[in-house]
Tab-separated table of C-alpha atoms in Angstrom:
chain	number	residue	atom	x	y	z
A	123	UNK	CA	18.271	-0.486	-4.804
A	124	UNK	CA	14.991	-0.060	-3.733
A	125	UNK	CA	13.713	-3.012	-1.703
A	126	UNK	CA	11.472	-4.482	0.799
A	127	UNK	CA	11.693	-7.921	1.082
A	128	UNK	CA	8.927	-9.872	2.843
A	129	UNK	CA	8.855	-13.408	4.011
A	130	UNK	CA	7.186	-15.713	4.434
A	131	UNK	CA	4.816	-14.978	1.263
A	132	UNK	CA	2.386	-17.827	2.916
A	133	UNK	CA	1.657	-18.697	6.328
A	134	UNK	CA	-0.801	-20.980	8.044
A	135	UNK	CA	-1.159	-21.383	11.667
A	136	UNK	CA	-3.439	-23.045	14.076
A	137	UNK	CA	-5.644	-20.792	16.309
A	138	UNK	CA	-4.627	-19.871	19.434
A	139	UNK	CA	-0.833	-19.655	18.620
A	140	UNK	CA	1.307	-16.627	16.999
A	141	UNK	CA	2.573	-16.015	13.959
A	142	UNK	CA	5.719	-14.009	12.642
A	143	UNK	CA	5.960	-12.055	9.152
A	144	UNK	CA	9.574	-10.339	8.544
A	145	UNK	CA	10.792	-7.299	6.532
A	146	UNK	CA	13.801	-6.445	5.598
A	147	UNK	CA	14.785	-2.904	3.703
A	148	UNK	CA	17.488	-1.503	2.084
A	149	UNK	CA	17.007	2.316	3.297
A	150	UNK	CA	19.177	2.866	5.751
A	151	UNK	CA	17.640	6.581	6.321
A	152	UNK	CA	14.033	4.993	6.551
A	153	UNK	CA	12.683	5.864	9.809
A	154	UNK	CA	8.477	4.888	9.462
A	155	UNK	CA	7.654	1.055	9.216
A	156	UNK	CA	4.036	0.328	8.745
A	157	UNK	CA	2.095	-2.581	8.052
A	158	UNK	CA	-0.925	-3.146	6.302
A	159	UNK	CA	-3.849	-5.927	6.416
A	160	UNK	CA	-5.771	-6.508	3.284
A	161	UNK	CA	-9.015	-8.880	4.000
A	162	UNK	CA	-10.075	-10.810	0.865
A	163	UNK	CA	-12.048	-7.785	-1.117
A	164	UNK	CA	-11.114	-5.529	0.393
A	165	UNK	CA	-8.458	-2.436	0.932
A	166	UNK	CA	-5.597	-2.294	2.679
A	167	UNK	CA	-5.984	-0.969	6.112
A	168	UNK	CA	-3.150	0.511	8.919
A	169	UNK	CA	-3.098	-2.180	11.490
A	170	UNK	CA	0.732	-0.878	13.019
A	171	UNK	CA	3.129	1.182	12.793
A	172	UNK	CA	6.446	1.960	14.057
A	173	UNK	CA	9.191	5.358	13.791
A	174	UNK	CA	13.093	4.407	14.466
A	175	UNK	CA	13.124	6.076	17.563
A	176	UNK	CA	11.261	3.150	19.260
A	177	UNK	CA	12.380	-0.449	19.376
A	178	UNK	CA	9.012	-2.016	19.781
A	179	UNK	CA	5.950	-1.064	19.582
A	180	UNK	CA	2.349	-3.288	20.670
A	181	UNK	CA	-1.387	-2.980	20.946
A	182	UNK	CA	-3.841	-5.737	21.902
A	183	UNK	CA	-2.334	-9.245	20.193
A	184	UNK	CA	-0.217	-7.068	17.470
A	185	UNK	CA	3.473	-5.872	18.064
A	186	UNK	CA	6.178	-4.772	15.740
A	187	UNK	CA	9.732	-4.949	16.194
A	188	UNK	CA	12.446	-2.663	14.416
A	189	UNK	CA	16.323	-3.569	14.565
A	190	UNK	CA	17.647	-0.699	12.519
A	191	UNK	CA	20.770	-2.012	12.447
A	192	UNK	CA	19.901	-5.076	10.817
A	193	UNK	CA	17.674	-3.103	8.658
A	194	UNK	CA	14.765	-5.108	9.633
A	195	UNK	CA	11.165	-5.415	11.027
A	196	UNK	CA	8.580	-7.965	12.440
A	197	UNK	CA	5.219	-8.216	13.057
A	198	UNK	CA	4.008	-10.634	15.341
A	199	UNK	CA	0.176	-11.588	15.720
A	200	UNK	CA	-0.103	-13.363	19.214
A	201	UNK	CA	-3.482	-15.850	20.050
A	202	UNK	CA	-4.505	-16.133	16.458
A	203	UNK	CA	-8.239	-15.778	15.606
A	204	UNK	CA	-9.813	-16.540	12.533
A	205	UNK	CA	-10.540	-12.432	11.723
A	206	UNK	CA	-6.901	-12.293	11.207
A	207	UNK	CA	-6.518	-14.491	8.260
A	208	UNK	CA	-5.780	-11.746	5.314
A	209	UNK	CA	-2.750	-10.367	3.315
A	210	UNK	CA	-0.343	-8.601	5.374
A	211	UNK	CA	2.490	-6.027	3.972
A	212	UNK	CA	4.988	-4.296	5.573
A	213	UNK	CA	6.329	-1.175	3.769
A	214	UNK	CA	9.177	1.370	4.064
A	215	UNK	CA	10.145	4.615	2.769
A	216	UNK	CA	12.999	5.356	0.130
A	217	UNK	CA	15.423	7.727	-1.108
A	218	UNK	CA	14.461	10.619	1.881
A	219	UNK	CA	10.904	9.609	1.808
A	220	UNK	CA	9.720	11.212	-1.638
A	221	UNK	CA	8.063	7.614	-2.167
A	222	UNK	CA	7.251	4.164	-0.051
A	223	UNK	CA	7.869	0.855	-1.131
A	224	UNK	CA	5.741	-2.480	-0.020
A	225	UNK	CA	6.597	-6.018	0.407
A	226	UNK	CA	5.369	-8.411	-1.595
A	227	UNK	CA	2.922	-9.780	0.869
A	228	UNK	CA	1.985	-12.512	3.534
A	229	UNK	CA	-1.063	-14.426	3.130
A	230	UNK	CA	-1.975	-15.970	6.743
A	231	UNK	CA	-3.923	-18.580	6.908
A	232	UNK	CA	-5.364	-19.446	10.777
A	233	UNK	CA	-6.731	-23.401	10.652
A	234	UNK	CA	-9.829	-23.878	13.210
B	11	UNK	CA	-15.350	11.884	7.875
B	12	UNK	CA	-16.347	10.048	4.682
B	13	UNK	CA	-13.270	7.564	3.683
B	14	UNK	CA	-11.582	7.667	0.470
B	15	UNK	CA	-13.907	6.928	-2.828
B	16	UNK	CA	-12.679	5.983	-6.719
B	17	UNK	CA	-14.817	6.221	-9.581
B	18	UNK	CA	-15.253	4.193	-11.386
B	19	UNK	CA	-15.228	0.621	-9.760
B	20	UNK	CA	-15.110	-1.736	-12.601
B	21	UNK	CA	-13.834	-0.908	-16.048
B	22	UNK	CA	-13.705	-3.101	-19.412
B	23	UNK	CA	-11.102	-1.923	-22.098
B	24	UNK	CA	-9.733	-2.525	-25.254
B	25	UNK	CA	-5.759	-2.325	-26.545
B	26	UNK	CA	-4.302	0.736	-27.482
B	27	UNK	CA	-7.169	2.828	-25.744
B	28	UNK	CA	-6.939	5.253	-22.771
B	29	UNK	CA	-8.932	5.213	-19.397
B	30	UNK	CA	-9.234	7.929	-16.462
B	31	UNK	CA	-9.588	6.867	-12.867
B	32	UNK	CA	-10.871	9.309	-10.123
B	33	UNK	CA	-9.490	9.617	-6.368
B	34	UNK	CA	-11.752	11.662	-3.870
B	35	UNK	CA	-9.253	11.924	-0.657
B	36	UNK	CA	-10.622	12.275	2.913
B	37	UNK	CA	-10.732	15.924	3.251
B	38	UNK	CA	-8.530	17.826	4.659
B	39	UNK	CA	-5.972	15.126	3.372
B	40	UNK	CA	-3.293	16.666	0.987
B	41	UNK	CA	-1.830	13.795	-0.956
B	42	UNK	CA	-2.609	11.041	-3.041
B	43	UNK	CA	-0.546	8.192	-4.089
B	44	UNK	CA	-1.896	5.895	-6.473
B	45	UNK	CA	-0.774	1.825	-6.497
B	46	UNK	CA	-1.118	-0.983	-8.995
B	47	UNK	CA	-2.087	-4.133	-7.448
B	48	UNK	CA	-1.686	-7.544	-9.413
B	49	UNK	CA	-1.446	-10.848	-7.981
B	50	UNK	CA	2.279	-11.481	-8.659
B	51	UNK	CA	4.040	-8.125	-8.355
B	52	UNK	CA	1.751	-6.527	-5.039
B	53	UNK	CA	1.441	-3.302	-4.192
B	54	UNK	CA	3.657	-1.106	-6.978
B	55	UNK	CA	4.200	2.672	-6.100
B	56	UNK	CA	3.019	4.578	-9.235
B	57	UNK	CA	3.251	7.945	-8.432
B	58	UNK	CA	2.135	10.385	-5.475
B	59	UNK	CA	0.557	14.514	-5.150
B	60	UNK	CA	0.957	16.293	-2.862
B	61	UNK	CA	-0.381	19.926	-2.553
B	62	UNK	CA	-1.010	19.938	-6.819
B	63	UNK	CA	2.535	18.898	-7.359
B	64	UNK	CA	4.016	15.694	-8.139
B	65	UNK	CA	6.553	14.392	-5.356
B	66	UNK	CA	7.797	10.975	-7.005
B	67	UNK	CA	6.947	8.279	-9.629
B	68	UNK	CA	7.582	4.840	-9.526
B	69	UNK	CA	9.017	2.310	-12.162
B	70	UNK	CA	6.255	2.731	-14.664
B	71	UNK	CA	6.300	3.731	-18.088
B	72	UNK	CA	5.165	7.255	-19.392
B	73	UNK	CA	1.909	5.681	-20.479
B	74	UNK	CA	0.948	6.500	-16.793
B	75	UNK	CA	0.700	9.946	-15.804
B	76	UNK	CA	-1.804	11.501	-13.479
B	77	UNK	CA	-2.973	14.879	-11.557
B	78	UNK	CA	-3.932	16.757	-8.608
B	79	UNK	CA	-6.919	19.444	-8.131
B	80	UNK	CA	-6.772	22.527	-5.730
B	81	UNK	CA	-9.445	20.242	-3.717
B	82	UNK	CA	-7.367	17.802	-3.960
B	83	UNK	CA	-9.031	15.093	-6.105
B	84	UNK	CA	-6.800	13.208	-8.464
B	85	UNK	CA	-6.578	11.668	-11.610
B	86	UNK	CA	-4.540	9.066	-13.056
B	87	UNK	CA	-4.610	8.042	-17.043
B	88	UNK	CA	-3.431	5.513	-18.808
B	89	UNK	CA	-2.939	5.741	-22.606
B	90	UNK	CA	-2.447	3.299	-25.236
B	91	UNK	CA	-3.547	0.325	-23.032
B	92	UNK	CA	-1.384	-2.675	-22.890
B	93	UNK	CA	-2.899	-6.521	-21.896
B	94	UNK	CA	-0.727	-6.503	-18.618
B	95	UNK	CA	-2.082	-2.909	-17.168
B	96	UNK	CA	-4.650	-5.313	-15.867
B	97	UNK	CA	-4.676	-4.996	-12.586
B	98	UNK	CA	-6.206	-3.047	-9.227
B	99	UNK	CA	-5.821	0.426	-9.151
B	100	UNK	CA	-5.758	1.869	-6.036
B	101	UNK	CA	-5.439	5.491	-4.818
B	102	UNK	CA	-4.260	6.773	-0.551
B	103	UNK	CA	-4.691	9.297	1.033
B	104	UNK	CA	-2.924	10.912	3.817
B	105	UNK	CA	-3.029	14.028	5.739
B	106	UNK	CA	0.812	14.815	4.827
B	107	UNK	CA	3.792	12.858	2.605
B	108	UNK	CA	2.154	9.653	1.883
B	109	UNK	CA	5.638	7.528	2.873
B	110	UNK	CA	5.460	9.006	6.231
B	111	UNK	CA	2.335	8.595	7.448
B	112	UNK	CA	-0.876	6.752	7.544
B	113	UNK	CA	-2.554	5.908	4.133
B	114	UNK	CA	-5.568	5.921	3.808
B	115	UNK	CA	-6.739	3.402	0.875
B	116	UNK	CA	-9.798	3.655	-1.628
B	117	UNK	CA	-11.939	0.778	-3.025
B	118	UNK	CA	-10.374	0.476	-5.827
B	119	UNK	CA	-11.184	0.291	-9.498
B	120	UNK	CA	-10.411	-2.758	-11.535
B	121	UNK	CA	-9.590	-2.576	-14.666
B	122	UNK	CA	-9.344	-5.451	-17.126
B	123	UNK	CA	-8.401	-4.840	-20.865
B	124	UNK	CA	-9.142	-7.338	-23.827
């Protein structure tokens, strides 16, 4: 069925070191993986995103990985910094695109 | 360009009544989707427009039903208000099919029914 799974739904880190959120989907036609940061208040904004014709994408401290095989995606946040404590969801899209489905959500937490 | 507004921000219902929410995409931007946020379920695809014409709904009830202008503005309603359509509304735009591509995402509205 229709399904992004996210994990971990909480996450707390100490600054300076990285921090992995996972996705997995149940598409197997999806080809457009983005992921979203929601800051307490506010909207969701497009931090990353990723088509199936690349492995791996990166910019700055934020990369995303896509096995499509596996049907799954990572983000990974290197040198944590306070600004990135927020809600983070991936997302996928389902049944040819017509509609995209988000996970659940990943609320990172970056101790001082 | 000016970002993505919803009127109005903050809404206070009552059971059984209806409510219109308003989506002002970046221009140029063809469709909408619109999302219920809660604290337990996320982000829940309720429907998108794209060029006037619905593309998809999500798992909602008919109670939820919406629209798309020739400037492309939307609408969603909500009729006959239950307790648990409490939640954050909030509308995306993009510049073409909504699951492909950069969303854009409004403020929001909340809406909390009594």
């Amino acid at each position: 069925g229709e399904n992004v799974e996210q994990h971990p739904s909480t996450l707390s880190v100490q600054e300076g070191d990285s921090a992995v959120i996972k996705c997995t989907y149940s598409d197997s036609a999806s080809n457009y993986f983005p992921w979203y940061k929601q800051e307490l208040g506010k909207r969701p904004q497009l931090i990353i995103d990723i088509r199936s014709n690349v492995g791996e994408k990166k910019d700055q401290r934020i990369a995303v990985t896509l096995n499509k095989t596996a049907k799954h995606f990572s983000l990974h946040i290197t040198e944590t910094q306070p600004e990135d404590s927020a809600v983070y969801f991936c997302a996928a899209p389902y049944s040819s695109a017509s509609k995209i489905i988000f996970g659940s959500g990943t609320r990172l937490s970056i101790r001082p | 360009k000016a970002g993505v507004t919803q009127t109005p921000r903050y809404l206070i219902k009552t059971r059984g009544q209806q409510v219109t929410l308003s989506c002002s995409p970046i221009s140029g931007h063809r469709s909408v989707s619109w999302y219920q946020q809660t604290p337990g379920q996320g982000l829940q695809f309720l429907f998108e427009y794209f060029s006037e014409t619905q593309r998809n709904k999500g798992n909602f009830p008919g109670r939820f039903s919406g629209r798309q202008f020739s400037n492309s503005r939307s609408e969603m309603n909500v009729s006959t208000l239950e307790l648990g359509d409490s939640a954050l509304y909030l509308c995306a735009s993009s510049s073409e099919r909504g699951a492909l591509n950069e969303q854009f995402f409004g403020p929001g509205t909340r809406l909390t029914v009594l």
